[in-house]
Short mmCIF file of C-alpha atoms in Angstrom, two decimals:
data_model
loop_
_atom_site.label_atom_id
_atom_site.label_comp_id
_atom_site.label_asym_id
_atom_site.label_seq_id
_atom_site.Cartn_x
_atom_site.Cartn_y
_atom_site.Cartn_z
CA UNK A 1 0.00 0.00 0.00
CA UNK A 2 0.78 3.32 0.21
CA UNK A 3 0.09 6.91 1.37
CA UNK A 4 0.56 10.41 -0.33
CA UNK A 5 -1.00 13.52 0.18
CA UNK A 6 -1.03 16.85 -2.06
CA UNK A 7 -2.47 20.09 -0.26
CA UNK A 8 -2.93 23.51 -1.98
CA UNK A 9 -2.80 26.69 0.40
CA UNK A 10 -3.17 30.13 -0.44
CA UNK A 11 0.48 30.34 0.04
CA UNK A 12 1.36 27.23 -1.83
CA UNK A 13 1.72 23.49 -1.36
CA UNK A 14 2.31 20.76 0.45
CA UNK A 15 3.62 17.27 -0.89
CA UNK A 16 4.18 14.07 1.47
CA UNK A 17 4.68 9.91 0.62
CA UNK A 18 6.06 7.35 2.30
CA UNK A 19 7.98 4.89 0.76
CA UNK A 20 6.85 1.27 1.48
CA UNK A 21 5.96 -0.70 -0.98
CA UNK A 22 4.95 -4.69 -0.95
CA UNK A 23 3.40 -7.64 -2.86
CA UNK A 24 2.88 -9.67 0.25
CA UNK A 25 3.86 -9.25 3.63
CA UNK A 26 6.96 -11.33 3.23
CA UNK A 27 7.86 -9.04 0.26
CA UNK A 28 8.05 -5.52 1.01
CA UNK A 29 11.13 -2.63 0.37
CA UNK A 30 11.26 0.60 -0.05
CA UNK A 31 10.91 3.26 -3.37
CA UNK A 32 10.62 6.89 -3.45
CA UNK A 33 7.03 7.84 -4.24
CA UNK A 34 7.88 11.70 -5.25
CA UNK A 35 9.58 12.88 -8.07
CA UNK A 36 10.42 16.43 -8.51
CA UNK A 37 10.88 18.60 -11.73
CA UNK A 38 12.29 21.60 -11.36
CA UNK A 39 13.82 24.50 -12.96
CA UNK A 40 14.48 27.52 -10.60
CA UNK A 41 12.62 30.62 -11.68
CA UNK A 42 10.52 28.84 -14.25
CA UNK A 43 8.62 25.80 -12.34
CA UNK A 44 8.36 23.32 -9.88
CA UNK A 45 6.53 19.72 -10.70
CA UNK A 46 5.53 17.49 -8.38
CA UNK A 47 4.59 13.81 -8.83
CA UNK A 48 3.42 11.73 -6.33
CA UNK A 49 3.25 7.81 -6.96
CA UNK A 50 0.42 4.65 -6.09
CA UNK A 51 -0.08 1.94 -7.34
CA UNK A 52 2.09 -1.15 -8.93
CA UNK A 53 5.56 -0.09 -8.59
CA UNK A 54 5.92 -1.23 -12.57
CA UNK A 55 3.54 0.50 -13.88
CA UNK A 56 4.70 4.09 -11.45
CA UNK A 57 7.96 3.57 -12.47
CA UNK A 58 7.60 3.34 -16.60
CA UNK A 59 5.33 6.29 -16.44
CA UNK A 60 8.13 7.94 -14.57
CA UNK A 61 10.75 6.88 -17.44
CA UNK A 62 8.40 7.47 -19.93
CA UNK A 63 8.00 11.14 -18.96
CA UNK A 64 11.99 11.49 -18.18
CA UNK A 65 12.78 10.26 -21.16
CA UNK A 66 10.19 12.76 -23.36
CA UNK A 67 11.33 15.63 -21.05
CA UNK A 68 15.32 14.95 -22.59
CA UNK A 69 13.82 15.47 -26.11
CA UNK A 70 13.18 18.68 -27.69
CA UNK A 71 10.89 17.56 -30.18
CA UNK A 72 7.99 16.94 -28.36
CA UNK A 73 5.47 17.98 -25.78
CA UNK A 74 7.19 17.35 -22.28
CA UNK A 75 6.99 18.51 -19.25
CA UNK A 76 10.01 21.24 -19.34
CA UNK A 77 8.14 22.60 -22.46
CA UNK A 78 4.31 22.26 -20.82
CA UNK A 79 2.59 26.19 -20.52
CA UNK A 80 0.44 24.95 -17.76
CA UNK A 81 -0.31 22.40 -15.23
CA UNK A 82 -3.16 21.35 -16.67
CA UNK A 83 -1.11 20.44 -19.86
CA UNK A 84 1.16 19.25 -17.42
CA UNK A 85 -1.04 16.65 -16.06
CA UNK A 86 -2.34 15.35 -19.84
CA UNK A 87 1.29 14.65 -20.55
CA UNK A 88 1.41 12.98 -17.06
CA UNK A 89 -2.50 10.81 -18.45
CA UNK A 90 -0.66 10.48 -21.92
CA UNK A 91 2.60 8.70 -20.30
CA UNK A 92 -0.08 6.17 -18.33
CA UNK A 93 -1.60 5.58 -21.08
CA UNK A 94 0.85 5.01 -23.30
CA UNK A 95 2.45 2.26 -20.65
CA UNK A 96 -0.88 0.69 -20.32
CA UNK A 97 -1.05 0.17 -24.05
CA UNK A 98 2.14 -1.69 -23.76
CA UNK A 99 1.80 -3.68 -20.31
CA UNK A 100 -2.03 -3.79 -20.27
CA UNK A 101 -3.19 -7.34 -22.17
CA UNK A 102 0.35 -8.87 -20.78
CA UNK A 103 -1.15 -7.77 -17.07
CA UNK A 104 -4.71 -8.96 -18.00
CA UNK A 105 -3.62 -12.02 -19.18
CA UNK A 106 -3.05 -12.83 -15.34
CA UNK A 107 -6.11 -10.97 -14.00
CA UNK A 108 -4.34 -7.91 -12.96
CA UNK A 109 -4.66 -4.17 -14.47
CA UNK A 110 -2.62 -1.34 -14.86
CA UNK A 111 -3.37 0.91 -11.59
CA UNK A 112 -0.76 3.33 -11.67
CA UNK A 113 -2.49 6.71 -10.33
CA UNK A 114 -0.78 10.48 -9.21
CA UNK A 115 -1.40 13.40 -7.21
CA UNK A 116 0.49 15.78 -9.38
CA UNK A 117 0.98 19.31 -8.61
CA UNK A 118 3.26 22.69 -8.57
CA UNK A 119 3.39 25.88 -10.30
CA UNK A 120 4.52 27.07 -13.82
CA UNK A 121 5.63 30.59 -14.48
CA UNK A 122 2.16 32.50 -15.83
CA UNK A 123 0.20 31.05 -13.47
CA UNK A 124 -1.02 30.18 -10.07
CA UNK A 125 0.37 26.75 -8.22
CA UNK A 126 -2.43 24.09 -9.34
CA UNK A 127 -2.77 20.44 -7.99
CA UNK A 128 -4.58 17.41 -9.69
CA UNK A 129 -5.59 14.34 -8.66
CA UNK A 130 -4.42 11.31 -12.08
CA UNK A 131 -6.57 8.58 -12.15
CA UNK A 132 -5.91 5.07 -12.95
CA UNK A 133 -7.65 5.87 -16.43
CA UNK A 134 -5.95 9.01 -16.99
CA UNK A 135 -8.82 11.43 -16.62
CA UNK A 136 -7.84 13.68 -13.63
CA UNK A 137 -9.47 16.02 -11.00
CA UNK A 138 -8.15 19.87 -9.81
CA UNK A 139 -7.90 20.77 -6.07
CA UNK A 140 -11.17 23.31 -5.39
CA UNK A 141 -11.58 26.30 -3.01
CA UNK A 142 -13.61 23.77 -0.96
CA UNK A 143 -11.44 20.91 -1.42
CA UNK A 144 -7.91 21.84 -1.11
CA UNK A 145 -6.33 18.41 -0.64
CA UNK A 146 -6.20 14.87 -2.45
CA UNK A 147 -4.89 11.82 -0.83
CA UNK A 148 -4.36 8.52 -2.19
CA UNK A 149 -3.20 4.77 -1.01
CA UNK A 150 -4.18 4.27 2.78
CA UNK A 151 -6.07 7.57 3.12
CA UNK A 152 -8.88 6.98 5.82
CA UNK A 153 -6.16 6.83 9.16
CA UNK A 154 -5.18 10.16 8.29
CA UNK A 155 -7.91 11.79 7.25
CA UNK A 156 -9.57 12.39 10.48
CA UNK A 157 -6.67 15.23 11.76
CA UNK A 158 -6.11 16.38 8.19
CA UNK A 159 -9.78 17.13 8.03
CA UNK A 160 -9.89 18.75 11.74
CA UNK A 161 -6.89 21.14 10.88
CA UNK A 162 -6.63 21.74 7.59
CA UNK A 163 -8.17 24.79 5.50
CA UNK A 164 -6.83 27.28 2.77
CA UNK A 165 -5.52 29.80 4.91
CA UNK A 166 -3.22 26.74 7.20
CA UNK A 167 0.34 28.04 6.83
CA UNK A 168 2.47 25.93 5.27
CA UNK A 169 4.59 24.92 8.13
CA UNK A 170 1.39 24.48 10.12
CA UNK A 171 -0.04 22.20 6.87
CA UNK A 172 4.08 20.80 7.26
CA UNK A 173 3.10 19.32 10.76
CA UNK A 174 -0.31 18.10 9.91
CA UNK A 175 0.63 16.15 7.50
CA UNK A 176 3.18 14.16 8.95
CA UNK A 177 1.05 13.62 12.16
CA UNK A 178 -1.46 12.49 9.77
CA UNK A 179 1.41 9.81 8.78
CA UNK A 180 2.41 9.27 12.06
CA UNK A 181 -1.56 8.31 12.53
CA UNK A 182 -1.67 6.20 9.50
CA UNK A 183 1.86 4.01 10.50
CA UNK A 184 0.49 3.48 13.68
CA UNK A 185 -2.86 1.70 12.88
CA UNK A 186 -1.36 0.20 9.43
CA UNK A 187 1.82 -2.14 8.70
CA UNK A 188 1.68 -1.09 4.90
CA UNK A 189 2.92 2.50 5.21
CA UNK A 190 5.87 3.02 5.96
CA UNK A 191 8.81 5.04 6.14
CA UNK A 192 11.17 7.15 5.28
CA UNK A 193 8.45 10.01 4.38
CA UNK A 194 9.34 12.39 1.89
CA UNK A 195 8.20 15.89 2.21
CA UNK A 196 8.23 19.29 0.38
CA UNK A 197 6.63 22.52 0.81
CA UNK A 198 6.49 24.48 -2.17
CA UNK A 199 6.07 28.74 -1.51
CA UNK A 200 3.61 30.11 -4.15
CA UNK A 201 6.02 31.99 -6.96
CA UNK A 202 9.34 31.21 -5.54
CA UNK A 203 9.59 29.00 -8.33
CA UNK A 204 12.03 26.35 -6.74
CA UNK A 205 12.16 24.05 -3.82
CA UNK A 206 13.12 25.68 -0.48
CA UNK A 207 11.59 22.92 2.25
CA UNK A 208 12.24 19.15 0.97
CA UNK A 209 12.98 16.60 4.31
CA UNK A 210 13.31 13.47 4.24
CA UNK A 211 12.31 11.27 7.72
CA UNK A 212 13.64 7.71 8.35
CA UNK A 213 12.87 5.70 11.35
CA UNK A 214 14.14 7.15 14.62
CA UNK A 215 14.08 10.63 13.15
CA UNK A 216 14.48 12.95 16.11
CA UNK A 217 12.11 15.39 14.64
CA UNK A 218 9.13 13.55 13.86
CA UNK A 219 9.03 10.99 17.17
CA UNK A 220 9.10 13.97 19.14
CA UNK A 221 6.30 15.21 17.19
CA UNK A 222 4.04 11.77 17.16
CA UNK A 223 5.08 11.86 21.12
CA UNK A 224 3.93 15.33 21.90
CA UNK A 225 0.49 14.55 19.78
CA UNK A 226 -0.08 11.69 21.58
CA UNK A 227 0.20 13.29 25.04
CA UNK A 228 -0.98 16.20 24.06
CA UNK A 229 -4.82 14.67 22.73
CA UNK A 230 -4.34 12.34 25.90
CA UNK A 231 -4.60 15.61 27.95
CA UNK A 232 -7.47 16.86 25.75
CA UNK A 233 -9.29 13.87 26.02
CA UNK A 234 -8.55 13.43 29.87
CA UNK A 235 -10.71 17.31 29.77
CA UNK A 236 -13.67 16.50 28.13
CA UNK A 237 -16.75 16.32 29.95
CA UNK A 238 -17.98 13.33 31.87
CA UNK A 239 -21.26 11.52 30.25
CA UNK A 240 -24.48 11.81 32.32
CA UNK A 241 -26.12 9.12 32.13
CA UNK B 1 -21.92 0.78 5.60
CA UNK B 2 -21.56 0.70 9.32
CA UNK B 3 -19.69 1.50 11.86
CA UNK B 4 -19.65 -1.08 14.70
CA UNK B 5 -16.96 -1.44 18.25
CA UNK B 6 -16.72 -3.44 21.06
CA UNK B 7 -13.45 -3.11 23.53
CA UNK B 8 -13.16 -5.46 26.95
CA UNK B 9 -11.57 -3.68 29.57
CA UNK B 10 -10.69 -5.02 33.21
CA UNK B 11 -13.84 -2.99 34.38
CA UNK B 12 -16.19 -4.58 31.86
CA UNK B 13 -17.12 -3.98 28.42
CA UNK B 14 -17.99 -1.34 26.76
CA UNK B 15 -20.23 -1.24 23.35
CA UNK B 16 -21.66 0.73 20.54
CA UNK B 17 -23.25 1.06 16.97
CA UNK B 18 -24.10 3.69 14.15
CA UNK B 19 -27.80 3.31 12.45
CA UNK B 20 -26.98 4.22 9.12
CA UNK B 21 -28.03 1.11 6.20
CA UNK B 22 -27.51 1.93 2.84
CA UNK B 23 -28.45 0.82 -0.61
CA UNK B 24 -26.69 3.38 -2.96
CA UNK B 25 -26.57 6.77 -2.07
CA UNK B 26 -30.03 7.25 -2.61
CA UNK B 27 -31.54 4.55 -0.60
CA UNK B 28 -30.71 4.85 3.12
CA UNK B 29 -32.35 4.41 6.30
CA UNK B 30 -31.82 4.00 9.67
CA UNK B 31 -31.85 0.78 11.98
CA UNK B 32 -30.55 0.06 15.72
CA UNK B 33 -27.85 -2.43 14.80
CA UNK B 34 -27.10 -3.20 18.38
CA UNK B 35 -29.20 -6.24 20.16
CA UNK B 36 -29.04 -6.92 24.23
CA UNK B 37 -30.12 -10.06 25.86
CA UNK B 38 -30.32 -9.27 29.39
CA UNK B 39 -31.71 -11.18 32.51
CA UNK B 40 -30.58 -9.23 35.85
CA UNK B 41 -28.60 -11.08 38.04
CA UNK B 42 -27.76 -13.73 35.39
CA UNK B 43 -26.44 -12.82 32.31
CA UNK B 44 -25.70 -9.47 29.77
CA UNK B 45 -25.13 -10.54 25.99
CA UNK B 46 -24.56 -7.87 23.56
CA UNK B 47 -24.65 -8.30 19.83
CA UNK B 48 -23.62 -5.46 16.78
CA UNK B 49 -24.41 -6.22 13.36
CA UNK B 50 -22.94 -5.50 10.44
CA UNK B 51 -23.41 -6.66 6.72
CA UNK B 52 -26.39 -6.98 4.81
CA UNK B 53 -29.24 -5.59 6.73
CA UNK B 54 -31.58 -8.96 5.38
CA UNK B 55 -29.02 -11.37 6.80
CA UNK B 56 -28.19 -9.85 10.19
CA UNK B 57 -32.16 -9.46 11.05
CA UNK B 58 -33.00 -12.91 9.75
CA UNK B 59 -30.24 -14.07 12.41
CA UNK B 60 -31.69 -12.17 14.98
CA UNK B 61 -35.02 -13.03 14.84
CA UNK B 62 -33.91 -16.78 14.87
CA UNK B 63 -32.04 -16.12 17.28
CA UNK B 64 -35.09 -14.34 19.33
CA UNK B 65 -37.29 -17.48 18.37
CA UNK B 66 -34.78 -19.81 19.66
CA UNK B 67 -34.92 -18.06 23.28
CA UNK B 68 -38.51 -18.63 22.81
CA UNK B 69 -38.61 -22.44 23.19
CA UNK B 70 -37.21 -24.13 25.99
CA UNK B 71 -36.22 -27.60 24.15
CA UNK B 72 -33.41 -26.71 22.12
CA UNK B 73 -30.34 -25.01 22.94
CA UNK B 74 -30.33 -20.77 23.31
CA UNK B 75 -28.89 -17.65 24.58
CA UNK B 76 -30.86 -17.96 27.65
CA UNK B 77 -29.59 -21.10 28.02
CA UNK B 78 -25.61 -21.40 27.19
CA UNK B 79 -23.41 -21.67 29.81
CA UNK B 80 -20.42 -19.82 28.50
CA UNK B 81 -19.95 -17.19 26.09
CA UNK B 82 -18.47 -19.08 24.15
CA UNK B 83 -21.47 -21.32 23.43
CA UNK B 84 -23.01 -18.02 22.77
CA UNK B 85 -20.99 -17.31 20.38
CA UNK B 86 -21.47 -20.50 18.93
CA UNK B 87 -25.21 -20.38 18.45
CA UNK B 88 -25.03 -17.47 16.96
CA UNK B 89 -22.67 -18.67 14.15
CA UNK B 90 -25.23 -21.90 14.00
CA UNK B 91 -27.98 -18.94 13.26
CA UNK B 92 -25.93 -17.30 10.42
CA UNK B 93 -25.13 -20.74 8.78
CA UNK B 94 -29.22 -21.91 8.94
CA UNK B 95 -29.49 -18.17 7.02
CA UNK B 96 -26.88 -18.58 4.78
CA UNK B 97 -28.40 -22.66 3.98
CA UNK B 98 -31.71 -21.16 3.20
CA UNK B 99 -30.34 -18.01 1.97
CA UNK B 100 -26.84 -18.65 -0.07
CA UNK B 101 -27.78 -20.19 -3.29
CA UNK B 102 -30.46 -17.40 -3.78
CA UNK B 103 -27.64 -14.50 -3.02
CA UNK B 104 -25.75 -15.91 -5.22
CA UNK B 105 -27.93 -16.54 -8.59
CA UNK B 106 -27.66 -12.25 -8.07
CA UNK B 107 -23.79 -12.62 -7.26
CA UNK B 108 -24.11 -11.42 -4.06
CA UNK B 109 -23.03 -13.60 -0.73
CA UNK B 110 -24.18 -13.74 2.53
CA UNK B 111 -22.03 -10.98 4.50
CA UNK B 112 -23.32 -10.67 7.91
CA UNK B 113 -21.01 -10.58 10.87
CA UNK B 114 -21.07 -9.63 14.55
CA UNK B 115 -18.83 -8.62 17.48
CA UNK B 116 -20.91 -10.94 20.50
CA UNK B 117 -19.40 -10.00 24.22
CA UNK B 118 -21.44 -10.27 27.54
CA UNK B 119 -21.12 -12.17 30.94
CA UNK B 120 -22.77 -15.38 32.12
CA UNK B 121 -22.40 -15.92 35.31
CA UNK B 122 -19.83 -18.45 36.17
CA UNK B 123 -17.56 -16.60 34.18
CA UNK B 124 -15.55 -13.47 33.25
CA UNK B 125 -17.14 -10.95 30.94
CA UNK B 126 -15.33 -12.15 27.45
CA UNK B 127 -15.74 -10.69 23.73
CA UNK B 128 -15.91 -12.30 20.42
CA UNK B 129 -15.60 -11.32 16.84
CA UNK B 130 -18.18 -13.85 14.74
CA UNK B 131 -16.98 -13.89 10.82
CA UNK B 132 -19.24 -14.10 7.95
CA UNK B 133 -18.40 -17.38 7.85
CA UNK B 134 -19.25 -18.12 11.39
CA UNK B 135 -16.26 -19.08 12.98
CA UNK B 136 -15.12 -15.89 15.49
CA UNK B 137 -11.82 -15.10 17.32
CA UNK B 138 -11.89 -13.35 21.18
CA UNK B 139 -10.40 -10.51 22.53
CA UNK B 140 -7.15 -10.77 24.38
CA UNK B 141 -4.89 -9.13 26.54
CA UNK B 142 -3.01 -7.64 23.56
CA UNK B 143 -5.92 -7.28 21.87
CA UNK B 144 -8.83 -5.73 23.60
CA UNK B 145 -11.01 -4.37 21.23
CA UNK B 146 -12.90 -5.76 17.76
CA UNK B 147 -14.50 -3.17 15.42
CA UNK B 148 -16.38 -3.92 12.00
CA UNK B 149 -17.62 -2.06 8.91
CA UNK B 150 -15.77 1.57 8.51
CA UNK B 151 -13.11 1.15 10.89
CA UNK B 152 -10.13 3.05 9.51
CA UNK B 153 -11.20 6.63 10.12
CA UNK B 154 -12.03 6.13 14.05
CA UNK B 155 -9.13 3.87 14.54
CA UNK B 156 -6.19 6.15 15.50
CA UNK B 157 -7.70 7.53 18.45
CA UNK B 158 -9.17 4.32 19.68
CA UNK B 159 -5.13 2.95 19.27
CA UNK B 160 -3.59 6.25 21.10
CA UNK B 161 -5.72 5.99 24.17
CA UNK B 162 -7.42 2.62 24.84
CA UNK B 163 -5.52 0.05 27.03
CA UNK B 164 -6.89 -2.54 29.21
CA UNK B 165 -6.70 -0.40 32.24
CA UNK B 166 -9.06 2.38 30.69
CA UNK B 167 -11.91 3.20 33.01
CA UNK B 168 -16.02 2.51 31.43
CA UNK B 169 -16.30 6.27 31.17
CA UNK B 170 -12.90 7.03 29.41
CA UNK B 171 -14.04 4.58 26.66
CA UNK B 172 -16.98 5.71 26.47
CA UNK B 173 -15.91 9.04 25.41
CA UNK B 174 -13.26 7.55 23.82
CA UNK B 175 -15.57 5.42 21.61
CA UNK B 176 -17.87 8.85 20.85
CA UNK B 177 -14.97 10.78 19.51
CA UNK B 178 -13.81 7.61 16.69
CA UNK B 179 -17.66 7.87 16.01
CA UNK B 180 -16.99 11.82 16.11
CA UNK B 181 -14.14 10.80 13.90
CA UNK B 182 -15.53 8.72 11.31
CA UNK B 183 -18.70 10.55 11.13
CA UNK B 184 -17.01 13.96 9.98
CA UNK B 185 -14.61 11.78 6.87
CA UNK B 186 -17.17 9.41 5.64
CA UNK B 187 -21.25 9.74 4.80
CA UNK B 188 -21.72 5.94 5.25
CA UNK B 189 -21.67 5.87 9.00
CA UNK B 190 -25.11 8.00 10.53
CA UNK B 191 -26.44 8.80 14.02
CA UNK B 192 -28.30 7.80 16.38
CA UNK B 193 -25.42 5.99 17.57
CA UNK B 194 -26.19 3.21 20.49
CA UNK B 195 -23.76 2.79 23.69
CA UNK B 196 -23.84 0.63 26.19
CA UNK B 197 -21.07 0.36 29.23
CA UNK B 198 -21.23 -3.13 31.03
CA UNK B 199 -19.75 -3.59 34.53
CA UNK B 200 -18.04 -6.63 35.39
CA UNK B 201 -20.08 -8.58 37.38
CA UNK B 202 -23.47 -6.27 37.93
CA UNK B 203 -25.44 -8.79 35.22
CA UNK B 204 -27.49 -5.78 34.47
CA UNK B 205 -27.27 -2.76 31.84
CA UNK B 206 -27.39 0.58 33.87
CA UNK B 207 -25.10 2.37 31.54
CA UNK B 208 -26.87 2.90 28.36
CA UNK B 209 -27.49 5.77 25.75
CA UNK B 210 -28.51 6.82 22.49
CA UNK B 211 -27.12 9.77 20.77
CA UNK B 212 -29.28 10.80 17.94
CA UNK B 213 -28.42 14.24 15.35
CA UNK B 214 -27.94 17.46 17.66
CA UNK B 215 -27.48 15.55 20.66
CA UNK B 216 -25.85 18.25 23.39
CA UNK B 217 -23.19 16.07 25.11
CA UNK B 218 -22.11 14.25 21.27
CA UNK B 219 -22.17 17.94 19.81
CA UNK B 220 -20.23 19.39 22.91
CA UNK B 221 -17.51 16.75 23.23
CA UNK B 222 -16.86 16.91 19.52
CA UNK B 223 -16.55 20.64 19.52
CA UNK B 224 -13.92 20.25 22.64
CA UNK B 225 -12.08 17.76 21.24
CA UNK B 226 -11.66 19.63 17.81
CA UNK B 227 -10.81 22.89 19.71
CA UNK B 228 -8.34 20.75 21.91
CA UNK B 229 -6.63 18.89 19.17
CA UNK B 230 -5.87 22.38 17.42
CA UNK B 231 -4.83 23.82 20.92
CA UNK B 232 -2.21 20.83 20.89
CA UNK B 233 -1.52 20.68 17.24
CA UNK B 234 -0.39 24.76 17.54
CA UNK B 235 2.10 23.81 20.72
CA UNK B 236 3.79 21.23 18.31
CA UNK B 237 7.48 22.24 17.96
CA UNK B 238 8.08 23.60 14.45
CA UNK B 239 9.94 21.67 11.81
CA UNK B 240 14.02 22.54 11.32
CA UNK B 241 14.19 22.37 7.09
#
């Protein structure tokens, strides 16, 4: 399984995966789910990965390889992020014409999907939400955040905290307790997370960590949530009965 | 869907059920999912259902007919929970003869299941987890609590403060905030929700209550514990990039 999150702020965005990735429980390792394309003063493209690890990774090639050719629509050459993310649906596509009878022939489909977003000079930072069948989605005033993978542990604090105006380092800490939440009730996420917060129109990547087990940073953090909502919860009222 | 606990602490046991059943979004209703069988002084045997509305009221009206005759083997009757627990699973598999085949001409299957817990007496309280397929596993030490149908979302919370030492009235509220929880992330779970707290060893229900939409207490403690939770979440210590 997996678990990546893409929030849009009105100061920019927020990217976070984890890396854990398994065909059985006797059978698991670990990939980076986020790949960045960047070129400072001109954009900043985020890709986050689920699904079969094949099928993430060709699209991945697919689009690296188009982006070193001048010839054709890539990515370096897109004018927006919505052309952005149909060269993102084309690369899917494109693998799943190759690899999709080969997987069917042993009852199993193509389900790469994306939460793609980040801002290219001329316009405002956008984030989209790839599906499986290439037809995507654009974060909304009223829903500023897509998830995918192992989504429903973490939604509860993402949906208690979160809003437009969150700061990003605020948006920063949700997310990872939000992880920290998810690893805790599920074996199938797990780390190191990788995390970035993009600044609207600074046009590169200022705030990228990376946390691996026994980070300082975030078990102090899971810590201090967990006896910090132990204290909240110790407060609320009694029930009459 | 549903959204269905039951946790055994050394005090007793402590349960409760949403009352949403759905057919589509277009076709839903509400019905008390949570059965007691209760004779004071005797015995306390509580039963949540989950699954296909049609199955899990056909096995508890045979189970209610059962208790009705005094020649055959019943919930009144068993002399351990785990004979309970047992008879039920004898009801779902008389539903699922009679029923199966039928389900399955419309490829559907027979998907009822139950967490069963009470106290005879003669015994400790004890609780059980009853399959679809009627066989059932109990809570342990390590393991004191079951939930079914839309767990994920109320999960964390449940995992952060439950232990076996947790008081009846810290689980309670415990158990109304992962309602709290799931109820603000997912549609499929709906009020009234049904609690009971069981005390080791009384035989009787005296702690019982049913929170339907605008309840004061549910509305309160969810307002506190969203206030508290961003109280904590603002104290966290900021992130070093």
């Amino acid at each position: 399984m997996t678990y990546c999150i893409g929030i849009k702020l009105d100061t920019g965005l927020v990217f976070a995966s984890d890396s854990r990735t398994h065909a059985g429980v006797d059978n698991f390792a670990r990939f980076c789910k986020m790949t960045v394309f960047e070129r400072a003063g001109d954009r900043v493209i985020a890709l986050l990965s689920s699904g079969n690890l094949a099928g993430t990774q060709a699209v991945i090639s697919v689009l690296k390889q188009r982006n070193a050719k001048d010839d054709a629509p890539n990515l370096w050459r897109a004018e927006s992020m919505f052309d952005a993310a149909m060269l993102v649906a084309d690369a899917m596509r494109d693998v799943d014409r190759r690899d999709g009878q080969h997987l069917a022939a042993s009852a199993i489909s193509f389900n790469a999907s994306f939460i793609l977003g980040g801002q290219i000079a001329g316009e405002a930072p956008r984030l989209f939400r790839i599906y499986t069948q290439g037809n995507f989605i654009e974060a909304s005033l009223e829903t500023p955040y897509f998830q995918t993978g192992e989504t429903k542990y973490g939604k509860p604090i993402i949906d208690r905290v979160i809003t437009r105006s969150t700061c990003l380092n605020d948006a920063a800490k949700c997310v990872l307790v939000s992880f920290d939440s998810t690893m805790c009730s599920n074996l199938s996420v797990g780390m190191p997370i990788d995390l970035i917060c993009y600044q609207s129109d600074s046009f590169e990547v200022r705030m990228r960590r990376r946390f691996d087990e026994g980070d300082a940073y975030f078990s102090a953090l899971g810590k201090q949530w967990t006896e910090g909502t132990r204290q909240v919860f110790s407060r609320l009222p009694n029930l009459d009965w």
